[in-house]
């Protein structure tokens, strides 16, 4: 089983450590460093626990041992893992801690807990892996009798496998590694590997419309979901009928991406694939990011793209950020393009041949399998590097967007210019890792000195860059979701009528507003 995450860092507590010497030397040269350690766990200041009579009510539903109010458990269910979340926790501020952590065993218990929250007016935050980076796990408290984190970890079953249809039903609390292990027993795989893979859950993937690193081959998670079950204040919602339907608007999409604001997803029916029997990674160098975008576009539109298609810009390539273990090492320059093929040997060969021809036509230089293999080994390690940088006074954060191919260069330029202006001196790095026929994503990583007010510095930069991205024609978020952080801009993206539609659904499904209040709408 995957270990519980560190309370004030990302991931496995045993994997946290200092920067590698080459990386520290590089950071010192560009930004300067200073030791900024986190406070000890015992110094964290938590919100008070849930009143005893409410704990007893929840215990009547899930059992007394499944209602936890101890500080250690509540602290580990406080906020998500964005840099602002961690900066607050590192300073000892755990004021957003839930009053209790409640762990139901199945859908019926989830529904019963939702019903108690409505009756007692307790705010409920669904909690999967705790990997949100957009403020998706912080509930408004005013007017509520308390706040609970609804930890879905016990909903961890592979409910059904339908090999004839190529589908499986998975419960929402399954962490991605465990889901893959259960499917592998049947020779199947989801193929969904976001950077949060080691800790994220199936329900979290659905509730945030996650996109994995092999999305060019397997698609986004919301595209994989054929059906779902959710618990709402109005009762059970089952949407699981057919691979496609014309029976009105697709109601699944109202829950996918809703971050628990409309209902608690308890299981999903998803498309699954045979385990790949062949995997091949290859790397290429292109002379510029502009040339790389042209090449990637042609590969994406060929219909034969590899599962992984990741293009780093010049700065990310120079710093070797595609391989966190090699940050600070010498780069060959240009822009690094990683291609990863998965599937049958024959299918892999067809895609590789088509992609290779297009890349050679675009002037790409083959670099062999080494860089791609290094990326695959370290593809979940970025957040650990972020924590090590926070320890030495460096503010590191990420943001992402997507745009049509015709708008992508302008969005890239606008975001880089805005971040460079508001985080000077600093480093702005970017890559494309999710591609479509019509456009692609952009994923930015920024590093700058923390200064005296790192939270204020980042919020000012995030506000400016979000405005710049929207003005240039990008989306508010490609796969991180809305949460609280993006909510001020949601009306700008969906318009007043769209926002009114979301509010109407919220009012109908959750009239007392207990589901993750303050998130999304």
Coordinates of C-alpha atoms in Angstrom, one line a residue:
X1 CA 0.0 0.0 0.0
X2 CA 1.1 3.6 -0.7
X3 CA 2.3 5.4 2.4
X4 CA 0.3 8.4 3.8
X5 CA 1.8 11.7 2.6
X6 CA 4.0 13.9 4.7
X7 CA 1.9 16.5 6.5
X8 CA 3.8 19.6 5.1
X9 CA 5.5 18.2 2.0
X10 CA 4.6 16.1 -1.0
X11 CA 4.6 12.3 -0.9
X12 CA 6.5 9.7 1.0
X13 CA 8.1 11.2 4.2
X14 CA 11.1 8.9 3.6
X15 CA 11.8 10.4 0.2
X16 CA 12.2 14.0 1.3
X17 CA 15.8 15.3 1.3
X18 CA 18.2 18.2 0.4
X19 CA 18.9 19.4 -3.0
X20 CA 21.5 17.6 -5.0
X21 CA 24.8 19.6 -5.0
X22 CA 24.6 20.5 -8.7
X23 CA 21.1 21.7 -8.4
X24 CA 21.9 23.8 -5.3
X25 CA 24.9 25.4 -7.1
X26 CA 22.6 26.3 -10.0
X27 CA 19.9 27.8 -7.8
X28 CA 22.5 29.7 -5.8
X29 CA 23.9 31.2 -9.0
X30 CA 20.5 32.3 -10.4
X31 CA 18.4 33.1 -7.3
X32 CA 20.5 32.7 -4.2
X33 CA 19.5 30.4 -1.3
X34 CA 18.8 30.6 2.4
X35 CA 17.6 27.9 4.8
X36 CA 13.8 28.1 5.3
X37 CA 12.9 25.0 7.2
X38 CA 9.3 24.1 8.1
X39 CA 8.2 24.2 11.7
X40 CA 7.9 20.9 13.6
X41 CA 4.5 19.1 13.4
X42 CA 3.9 19.7 17.1
X43 CA 3.9 23.5 16.5
X44 CA 1.0 23.4 13.9
X45 CA -2.0 25.3 15.0
X46 CA -5.2 23.5 14.1
X47 CA -8.9 24.5 14.0
X48 CA -10.8 23.0 17.0
X49 CA -12.2 19.4 16.6
X50 CA -15.8 18.7 15.8
X51 CA -18.2 18.8 18.8
X52 CA -18.6 15.5 20.6
X53 CA -22.3 15.2 19.9
X54 CA -21.7 15.5 16.1
X55 CA -18.8 13.0 16.2
X56 CA -21.2 10.6 17.9
X57 CA -23.8 11.1 15.2
X58 CA -21.3 10.3 12.5
X59 CA -20.0 7.3 14.5
X60 CA -23.5 5.9 14.4
X61 CA -23.2 5.7 10.6
X62 CA -19.6 4.5 10.1
X63 CA -18.5 3.3 13.5
X64 CA -16.6 5.1 16.3
X65 CA -13.2 3.9 15.1
X66 CA -13.8 5.6 11.7
X67 CA -14.4 9.1 13.1
X68 CA -11.0 10.6 13.9
X69 CA -10.4 13.9 15.7
X70 CA -6.8 13.5 16.7
X71 CA -4.5 16.3 15.5
X72 CA -2.2 14.0 13.4
X73 CA -5.1 12.7 11.3
X74 CA -6.8 16.1 10.9
X75 CA -3.5 17.8 10.0
X76 CA -2.9 15.3 7.2
X77 CA -6.4 16.1 5.8
X78 CA -5.7 19.9 5.8
X79 CA -5.6 21.6 2.4
X80 CA -3.9 20.1 -0.6
X81 CA -0.4 20.2 -1.9
X82 CA -0.1 23.5 -3.8
X83 CA 2.8 25.7 -2.9
X84 CA 0.5 28.2 -1.1
X85 CA -1.0 25.2 0.9
X86 CA 2.5 24.1 1.9
X87 CA 3.8 27.5 2.7
X88 CA 0.9 27.9 5.2
X89 CA 1.5 24.5 6.7
X90 CA 5.3 25.0 6.9
X91 CA 4.6 28.2 8.9
X92 CA 2.4 26.2 11.3
X93 CA -0.9 27.5 10.0
X94 CA -3.4 24.6 9.9
X95 CA -6.4 26.8 10.6
X96 CA -8.3 25.0 7.7
X97 CA -8.1 21.6 9.4
X98 CA -11.3 19.7 9.4
X99 CA -13.0 19.1 12.7
X100 CA -13.1 15.4 12.1
X101 CA -12.1 12.9 9.5
X102 CA -14.9 10.4 8.7
X103 CA -14.2 7.2 6.8
X104 CA -17.2 5.5 5.3
X105 CA -17.0 1.9 3.9
X106 CA -19.3 2.0 0.9
X107 CA -21.8 4.1 -1.1
X108 CA -24.6 3.7 1.4
X109 CA -22.5 5.0 4.3
X110 CA -21.4 7.9 2.1
X111 CA -25.0 8.7 1.4
X112 CA -25.8 8.5 5.1
X113 CA -23.0 10.8 6.0
X114 CA -24.2 13.3 3.4
X115 CA -27.7 13.1 4.9
X116 CA -26.3 13.8 8.4
X117 CA -24.3 16.8 7.1
X118 CA -27.5 18.2 5.6
X119 CA -29.5 17.6 8.7
X120 CA -26.8 19.0 11.1
X121 CA -25.5 21.7 8.6
X122 CA -22.0 20.4 8.6
X123 CA -19.7 21.2 5.7
X124 CA -18.3 18.1 3.9
X125 CA -15.1 18.0 1.9
X126 CA -14.6 14.8 -0.1
X127 CA -11.0 13.7 0.4
X128 CA -9.2 11.2 -1.9
X129 CA -5.4 11.4 -2.1
X130 CA -5.1 15.1 -0.9
X131 CA -3.3 16.1 -4.1
X132 CA -5.3 19.2 -5.1
X133 CA -3.2 22.1 -6.1
X134 CA -6.0 24.7 -6.6
X135 CA -7.4 25.0 -3.1
X136 CA -10.0 22.3 -3.7
X137 CA -9.9 20.9 -0.2
X138 CA -10.6 24.1 1.8
X139 CA -14.3 24.6 2.8
X140 CA -16.0 27.8 3.8
X141 CA -16.8 27.6 7.5
X142 CA -19.0 30.5 8.3
X143 CA -22.5 29.5 9.2
X144 CA -21.7 25.8 9.5
X145 CA -21.8 23.7 12.7
X146 CA -18.4 22.2 11.6
X147 CA -16.4 20.8 8.8
X148 CA -15.5 17.2 8.1
X149 CA -13.1 15.6 5.6
X150 CA -14.9 12.6 4.0
X151 CA -12.0 10.3 3.5
X152 CA -13.0 7.7 0.8
X153 CA -10.0 5.4 1.3
X154 CA -12.1 2.5 2.4
X155 CA -14.0 2.6 -0.9
X156 CA -11.2 0.7 -2.5
X157 CA -12.7 -2.2 -4.6
X158 CA -12.5 -3.2 -8.2
X159 CA -16.2 -3.9 -8.4
X160 CA -16.6 -5.3 -11.9
X161 CA -14.6 -6.2 -14.9
X162 CA -16.3 -6.5 -18.3
X163 CA -13.6 -7.7 -20.7
X164 CA -16.0 -8.1 -23.6
X165 CA -16.9 -4.4 -23.4
X166 CA -13.4 -3.3 -22.2
X167 CA -14.7 -1.6 -19.1
X168 CA -14.3 -1.8 -15.3
X169 CA -16.1 -0.4 -12.3
X170 CA -13.8 1.1 -9.7
X171 CA -14.6 2.6 -6.4
X172 CA -13.6 6.2 -5.8
X173 CA -11.1 5.7 -3.0
X174 CA -8.8 3.5 -4.9
X175 CA -5.4 5.0 -5.3
X176 CA -4.0 4.9 -8.8
X177 CA -1.2 2.3 -8.1
X178 CA -3.7 0.0 -6.4
X179 CA -6.2 0.4 -9.2
X180 CA -3.5 -0.5 -11.7
X181 CA -2.4 -3.5 -9.7
X182 CA -6.0 -4.9 -9.5
X183 CA -6.6 -4.4 -13.2
X184 CA -3.3 -6.0 -14.0
X185 CA -4.5 -9.2 -12.4
X186 CA -7.0 -9.3 -15.3
X187 CA -4.4 -8.2 -17.9
X188 CA -5.8 -4.7 -18.1
X189 CA -4.7 -1.1 -17.4
X190 CA -6.2 2.4 -17.3
X191 CA -3.1 4.0 -18.8
X192 CA -3.7 7.1 -16.7
X193 CA -0.5 8.4 -15.1
X194 CA -0.5 12.0 -14.0
X195 CA 2.3 13.4 -11.9
X196 CA 0.1 12.8 -8.8
X197 CA -0.2 9.1 -9.8
X198 CA 1.4 7.7 -6.6
X199 CA -1.2 9.3 -4.3
X200 CA -4.2 10.4 -6.4
X201 CA -7.5 8.4 -6.4
X202 CA -10.0 7.3 -9.0
X203 CA -12.6 9.6 -7.5
X204 CA -10.2 12.5 -7.6
X205 CA -9.4 11.9 -11.2
X206 CA -13.1 12.1 -12.0
X207 CA -13.9 15.0 -9.8
X208 CA -11.1 17.2 -11.3
X209 CA -11.1 15.9 -15.0
X210 CA -7.5 14.8 -14.7
X211 CA -5.2 14.3 -17.6
X212 CA -2.4 11.8 -17.5
X213 CA 1.1 12.0 -19.0
X214 CA 0.2 9.4 -21.7
X215 CA -3.0 11.2 -22.6
X216 CA -1.9 11.4 -26.3
X217 CA -2.5 7.6 -26.4
X218 CA -5.1 7.0 -23.7
X219 CA -7.1 10.3 -23.5
X220 CA -8.2 12.3 -20.5
X221 CA -9.8 10.7 -17.6
X222 CA -13.2 12.3 -18.2
X223 CA -13.1 10.7 -21.7
X224 CA -12.6 7.3 -20.0
X225 CA -15.6 7.6 -17.8
X226 CA -18.7 5.8 -19.2
X227 CA -20.8 5.8 -16.0
X228 CA -20.7 6.9 -12.4
X229 CA -22.5 6.7 -9.1
X230 CA -22.7 9.6 -6.7
X231 CA -24.2 10.5 -3.3
X232 CA -26.0 13.8 -3.3
X233 CA -28.2 15.7 -0.8
X234 CA -31.1 14.7 -3.1
X235 CA -30.2 11.0 -3.0
X236 CA -28.3 8.5 -5.1
X237 CA -27.4 9.4 -8.7
X238 CA -26.7 6.5 -11.1
X239 CA -25.5 7.4 -14.6
X240 CA -24.4 4.1 -16.2
X241 CA -26.3 3.0 -19.3
X242 CA -24.4 2.8 -22.6
X243 CA -21.2 3.9 -24.3
X244 CA -23.1 6.8 -25.8
X245 CA -26.7 8.2 -25.6
X246 CA -28.8 11.0 -27.0
X247 CA -31.0 11.1 -23.9
X248 CA -30.6 14.8 -23.3
X249 CA -27.4 16.5 -22.2
X250 CA -24.7 14.3 -20.8
X251 CA -25.3 14.4 -17.1
X252 CA -22.1 12.7 -16.3
X253 CA -20.3 15.9 -17.2
X254 CA -22.1 17.7 -14.5
X255 CA -20.3 15.6 -11.9
X256 CA -17.0 15.2 -13.7
X257 CA -14.9 18.3 -12.8
X258 CA -17.4 19.3 -10.1
X259 CA -14.8 18.7 -7.2
X260 CA -17.5 17.4 -4.9
X261 CA -19.7 20.5 -5.1
X262 CA -22.6 18.7 -6.7
X263 CA -22.2 15.2 -5.2
X264 CA -19.7 12.7 -3.9
X265 CA -18.6 10.3 -6.6
X266 CA -18.4 6.8 -5.1
X267 CA -17.6 4.7 -8.2
X268 CA -17.0 5.0 -11.9
X269 CA -17.3 2.8 -14.9
X270 CA -14.2 3.4 -17.1
X271 CA -12.7 2.2 -20.3
X272 CA -9.7 -0.1 -19.8
X273 CA -7.1 -1.4 -22.1
X274 CA -5.0 -4.5 -22.4
X275 CA -1.7 -4.2 -20.6
X276 CA 0.9 -3.1 -23.1
X277 CA 3.3 -5.8 -24.1
X278 CA 5.8 -3.4 -25.6
X279 CA 7.0 0.0 -24.3
X280 CA 9.6 2.2 -26.1
X281 CA 10.9 5.6 -25.2
X282 CA 12.7 7.8 -27.7
X283 CA 14.0 11.4 -27.5
X284 CA 14.5 14.1 -30.1
X285 CA 16.0 17.6 -30.2
X286 CA 14.4 20.4 -32.1
X287 CA 16.1 23.8 -32.7
X288 CA 13.4 25.9 -31.0
X289 CA 10.1 25.7 -29.2
X290 CA 8.3 27.2 -32.2
X291 CA 9.7 24.4 -34.4
X292 CA 8.8 21.9 -31.8
X293 CA 5.2 23.1 -31.7
X294 CA 5.0 22.7 -35.4
X295 CA 6.3 19.2 -35.3
X296 CA 4.2 18.1 -32.4
X297 CA 1.1 19.5 -34.1
X298 CA 1.7 17.4 -37.2
X299 CA 2.3 14.3 -35.1
X300 CA -0.9 14.9 -33.0
X301 CA -3.0 15.4 -36.2
X302 CA -1.6 12.3 -37.9
X303 CA -3.9 10.0 -36.0
X304 CA -0.9 7.8 -35.1
X305 CA 0.6 9.8 -32.2
X306 CA 2.6 7.9 -29.5
X307 CA 1.1 7.6 -26.0
X308 CA 3.6 10.2 -24.6
X309 CA 4.4 13.3 -26.5
X310 CA 6.2 15.9 -24.4
X311 CA 8.0 19.0 -25.7
X312 CA 10.1 21.1 -23.3
X313 CA 10.9 24.7 -24.1
X314 CA 14.5 26.0 -24.3
X315 CA 14.7 26.9 -20.6
X316 CA 13.2 23.6 -19.3
X317 CA 15.5 21.7 -21.6
X318 CA 18.6 23.7 -20.4
X319 CA 17.8 22.9 -16.8
X320 CA 17.0 19.2 -17.5
X321 CA 13.7 19.5 -15.6
X322 CA 12.3 16.6 -17.5
X323 CA 14.6 14.5 -15.3
X324 CA 14.5 16.0 -11.8
X325 CA 17.5 13.9 -10.8
X326 CA 19.6 15.6 -13.4
X327 CA 18.7 19.3 -12.7
X328 CA 21.8 21.3 -13.1
X329 CA 23.6 18.9 -15.4
X330 CA 24.9 19.9 -18.8
X331 CA 22.2 20.1 -21.5
X332 CA 22.6 19.6 -25.3
X333 CA 20.5 22.8 -26.0
X334 CA 17.5 23.3 -28.2
X335 CA 14.2 21.8 -27.2
X336 CA 13.8 18.2 -25.9
X337 CA 10.9 16.2 -27.3
X338 CA 10.1 12.9 -25.6
X339 CA 8.0 10.2 -27.3
X340 CA 6.7 7.1 -25.5
X341 CA 5.1 4.2 -27.3
X342 CA 2.9 1.5 -25.5
X343 CA 0.8 -1.3 -26.8
X344 CA 1.4 -4.4 -29.0
X345 CA 4.7 -4.8 -30.9
X346 CA 3.0 -4.3 -34.3
X347 CA 0.9 -1.3 -33.2
X348 CA 4.0 0.3 -31.6
X349 CA 6.0 -0.2 -34.8
X350 CA 3.3 1.5 -36.9
X351 CA 3.1 4.5 -34.7
X352 CA 6.9 4.8 -34.3
X353 CA 7.4 4.7 -38.1
X354 CA 4.8 7.4 -38.7
X355 CA 6.0 9.6 -35.9
X356 CA 9.7 9.2 -36.9
X357 CA 9.0 10.2 -40.5
X358 CA 7.2 13.3 -39.4
X359 CA 9.9 14.3 -36.9
X360 CA 12.7 13.8 -39.4
X361 CA 10.8 15.9 -41.9
X362 CA 10.6 18.6 -39.3
X363 CA 14.3 18.6 -38.8
X364 CA 14.4 16.8 -35.4
X365 CA 17.6 15.1 -34.3
X366 CA 17.3 11.6 -32.7
X367 CA 18.8 11.4 -29.2
X368 CA 18.0 7.7 -28.6
X369 CA 16.1 6.1 -25.7
X370 CA 18.2 7.5 -22.8
X371 CA 16.4 10.8 -22.0
X372 CA 13.0 9.2 -22.3
X373 CA 13.9 6.3 -20.0
X374 CA 15.3 8.8 -17.5
X375 CA 12.0 10.8 -17.6
X376 CA 9.9 7.7 -17.1
X377 CA 12.0 6.7 -14.1
X378 CA 11.6 10.1 -12.5
X379 CA 8.2 11.3 -13.8
X380 CA 6.6 11.5 -10.4
X381 CA 9.6 13.2 -8.7
X382 CA 8.9 16.9 -9.6
X383 CA 7.0 17.7 -6.4
X384 CA 9.9 16.3 -4.2
X385 CA 12.2 18.7 -6.0
X386 CA 9.8 21.5 -5.3
X387 CA 9.9 20.8 -1.5
X388 CA 13.7 20.7 -1.5
X389 CA 13.7 24.1 -3.1
X390 CA 11.2 25.5 -0.6
X391 CA 13.7 24.4 2.1
X392 CA 16.3 26.8 0.7
X393 CA 14.2 29.8 0.2
X394 CA 13.0 29.3 -3.4
X395 CA 9.4 29.8 -4.4
X396 CA 8.4 27.1 -6.8
X397 CA 5.0 26.7 -8.3
X398 CA 3.2 25.4 -11.4
X399 CA 0.3 26.4 -13.5
X400 CA -1.3 25.1 -16.7
X401 CA -3.6 26.0 -19.5
X402 CA -4.5 24.9 -23.0
X403 CA -5.3 26.7 -26.3
X404 CA -6.0 26.1 -30.0
X405 CA -2.9 25.6 -32.1
X406 CA -3.4 29.0 -33.6
X407 CA -3.5 30.7 -30.2
X408 CA -0.8 28.6 -28.4
X409 CA 2.2 30.7 -29.3
X410 CA 0.5 33.9 -28.1
X411 CA -0.6 32.2 -24.9
X412 CA 2.9 30.9 -24.3
X413 CA 4.4 34.3 -24.9
X414 CA 1.9 36.2 -22.7
X415 CA 2.3 33.8 -19.8
X416 CA 6.1 33.9 -19.9
X417 CA 6.1 37.7 -20.1
X418 CA 3.7 38.1 -17.2
X419 CA 5.5 35.6 -14.9
X420 CA 8.9 37.1 -15.8
X421 CA 7.7 40.5 -14.9
X422 CA 6.1 39.6 -11.6
X423 CA 8.7 37.1 -10.4
X424 CA 11.9 38.9 -11.4
X425 CA 14.5 37.6 -10.8
X426 CA 13.2 34.2 -11.6
X427 CA 13.1 31.3 -14.0
X428 CA 10.0 30.4 -16.1
X429 CA 10.0 27.0 -17.7
X430 CA 7.3 25.3 -19.9
X431 CA 6.4 22.1 -21.7
X432 CA 3.6 20.6 -23.7
X433 CA 2.4 17.2 -22.5
X434 CA -1.2 16.9 -23.7
X435 CA -2.0 17.2 -27.3
X436 CA -5.2 17.2 -29.4
X437 CA -6.1 17.6 -33.1
X438 CA -7.0 21.2 -32.4
X439 CA -4.6 22.3 -29.8
X440 CA -2.4 21.5 -26.8
X441 CA -1.7 22.2 -23.2
X442 CA 1.0 24.4 -21.7
X443 CA 2.4 23.5 -18.3
X444 CA 4.6 26.2 -16.6
X445 CA 7.0 25.9 -13.7
X446 CA 8.3 29.0 -12.1
X447 CA 11.1 29.5 -9.6
X448 CA 12.0 32.7 -7.8
X449 CA 13.2 33.9 -4.4
X450 CA 10.6 33.7 -1.7
X451 CA 11.2 37.2 -0.3
X452 CA 9.5 38.4 2.8
X453 CA 6.0 37.5 1.7
X454 CA 6.1 34.5 -0.6
X455 CA 2.3 33.9 -0.5
X456 CA 1.6 37.5 -1.5
X457 CA 4.3 37.4 -4.2
X458 CA 2.8 34.3 -5.7
X459 CA -0.8 35.5 -5.5
X460 CA 0.1 38.7 -7.3
X461 CA 1.9 36.8 -10.0
X462 CA -0.9 34.2 -10.4
X463 CA -3.5 36.9 -10.7
X464 CA -1.5 38.7 -13.4
X465 CA -0.7 35.5 -15.4
X466 CA -4.2 34.2 -15.3
X467 CA -5.5 37.5 -16.7
X468 CA -2.8 37.3 -19.4
X469 CA -3.6 33.7 -20.3
X470 CA -7.4 34.4 -20.7
X471 CA -6.7 37.6 -22.7
X472 CA -4.5 35.6 -25.1
X473 CA -7.1 32.9 -25.6
X474 CA -6.1 30.2 -23.2
X475 CA -8.3 28.3 -20.8
X476 CA -8.4 28.9 -17.1
X477 CA -7.2 25.3 -16.4
X478 CA -6.6 22.2 -18.5
X479 CA -6.4 19.6 -15.8
X480 CA -5.9 21.1 -12.3
X481 CA -9.6 22.0 -11.9
X482 CA -11.1 25.2 -10.5
X483 CA -11.1 24.8 -6.8
X484 CA -10.9 28.1 -4.9
X485 CA -7.9 29.5 -6.7
X486 CA -9.5 29.8 -10.2
X487 CA -13.0 30.6 -9.1
X488 CA -12.7 34.4 -9.5
X489 CA -12.1 33.9 -13.2
X490 CA -14.7 31.2 -13.9
X491 CA -17.4 33.6 -15.1
X492 CA -15.0 35.1 -17.5
X493 CA -14.5 31.7 -19.1
X494 CA -18.0 30.3 -19.1
X495 CA -19.9 33.6 -19.2
X496 CA -22.8 34.8 -16.9
X497 CA -25.3 32.3 -18.4
X498 CA -22.9 29.4 -17.9
X499 CA -22.2 30.4 -14.3
X500 CA -25.9 30.7 -13.7
X501 CA -26.4 27.2 -14.9
X502 CA -23.7 25.9 -12.5
X503 CA -25.3 27.8 -9.6
X504 CA -28.7 26.4 -10.5
X505 CA -27.5 22.9 -10.4
X506 CA -25.7 23.5 -7.1
X507 CA -28.9 25.0 -5.6
X508 CA -31.0 22.0 -6.8
X509 CA -28.6 19.2 -5.8
X510 CA -27.2 20.8 -2.7
X511 CA -29.8 23.4 -1.4
X512 CA -28.2 23.8 2.0
X513 CA -24.7 24.2 0.5
X514 CA -22.9 21.6 2.6
X515 CA -20.9 20.0 -0.2
X516 CA -17.4 21.5 -0.4
X517 CA -18.7 25.1 0.1
X518 CA -16.5 27.8 -1.5
X519 CA -15.2 25.5 -4.2
X520 CA -16.1 25.9 -7.9
X521 CA -19.2 28.1 -7.5

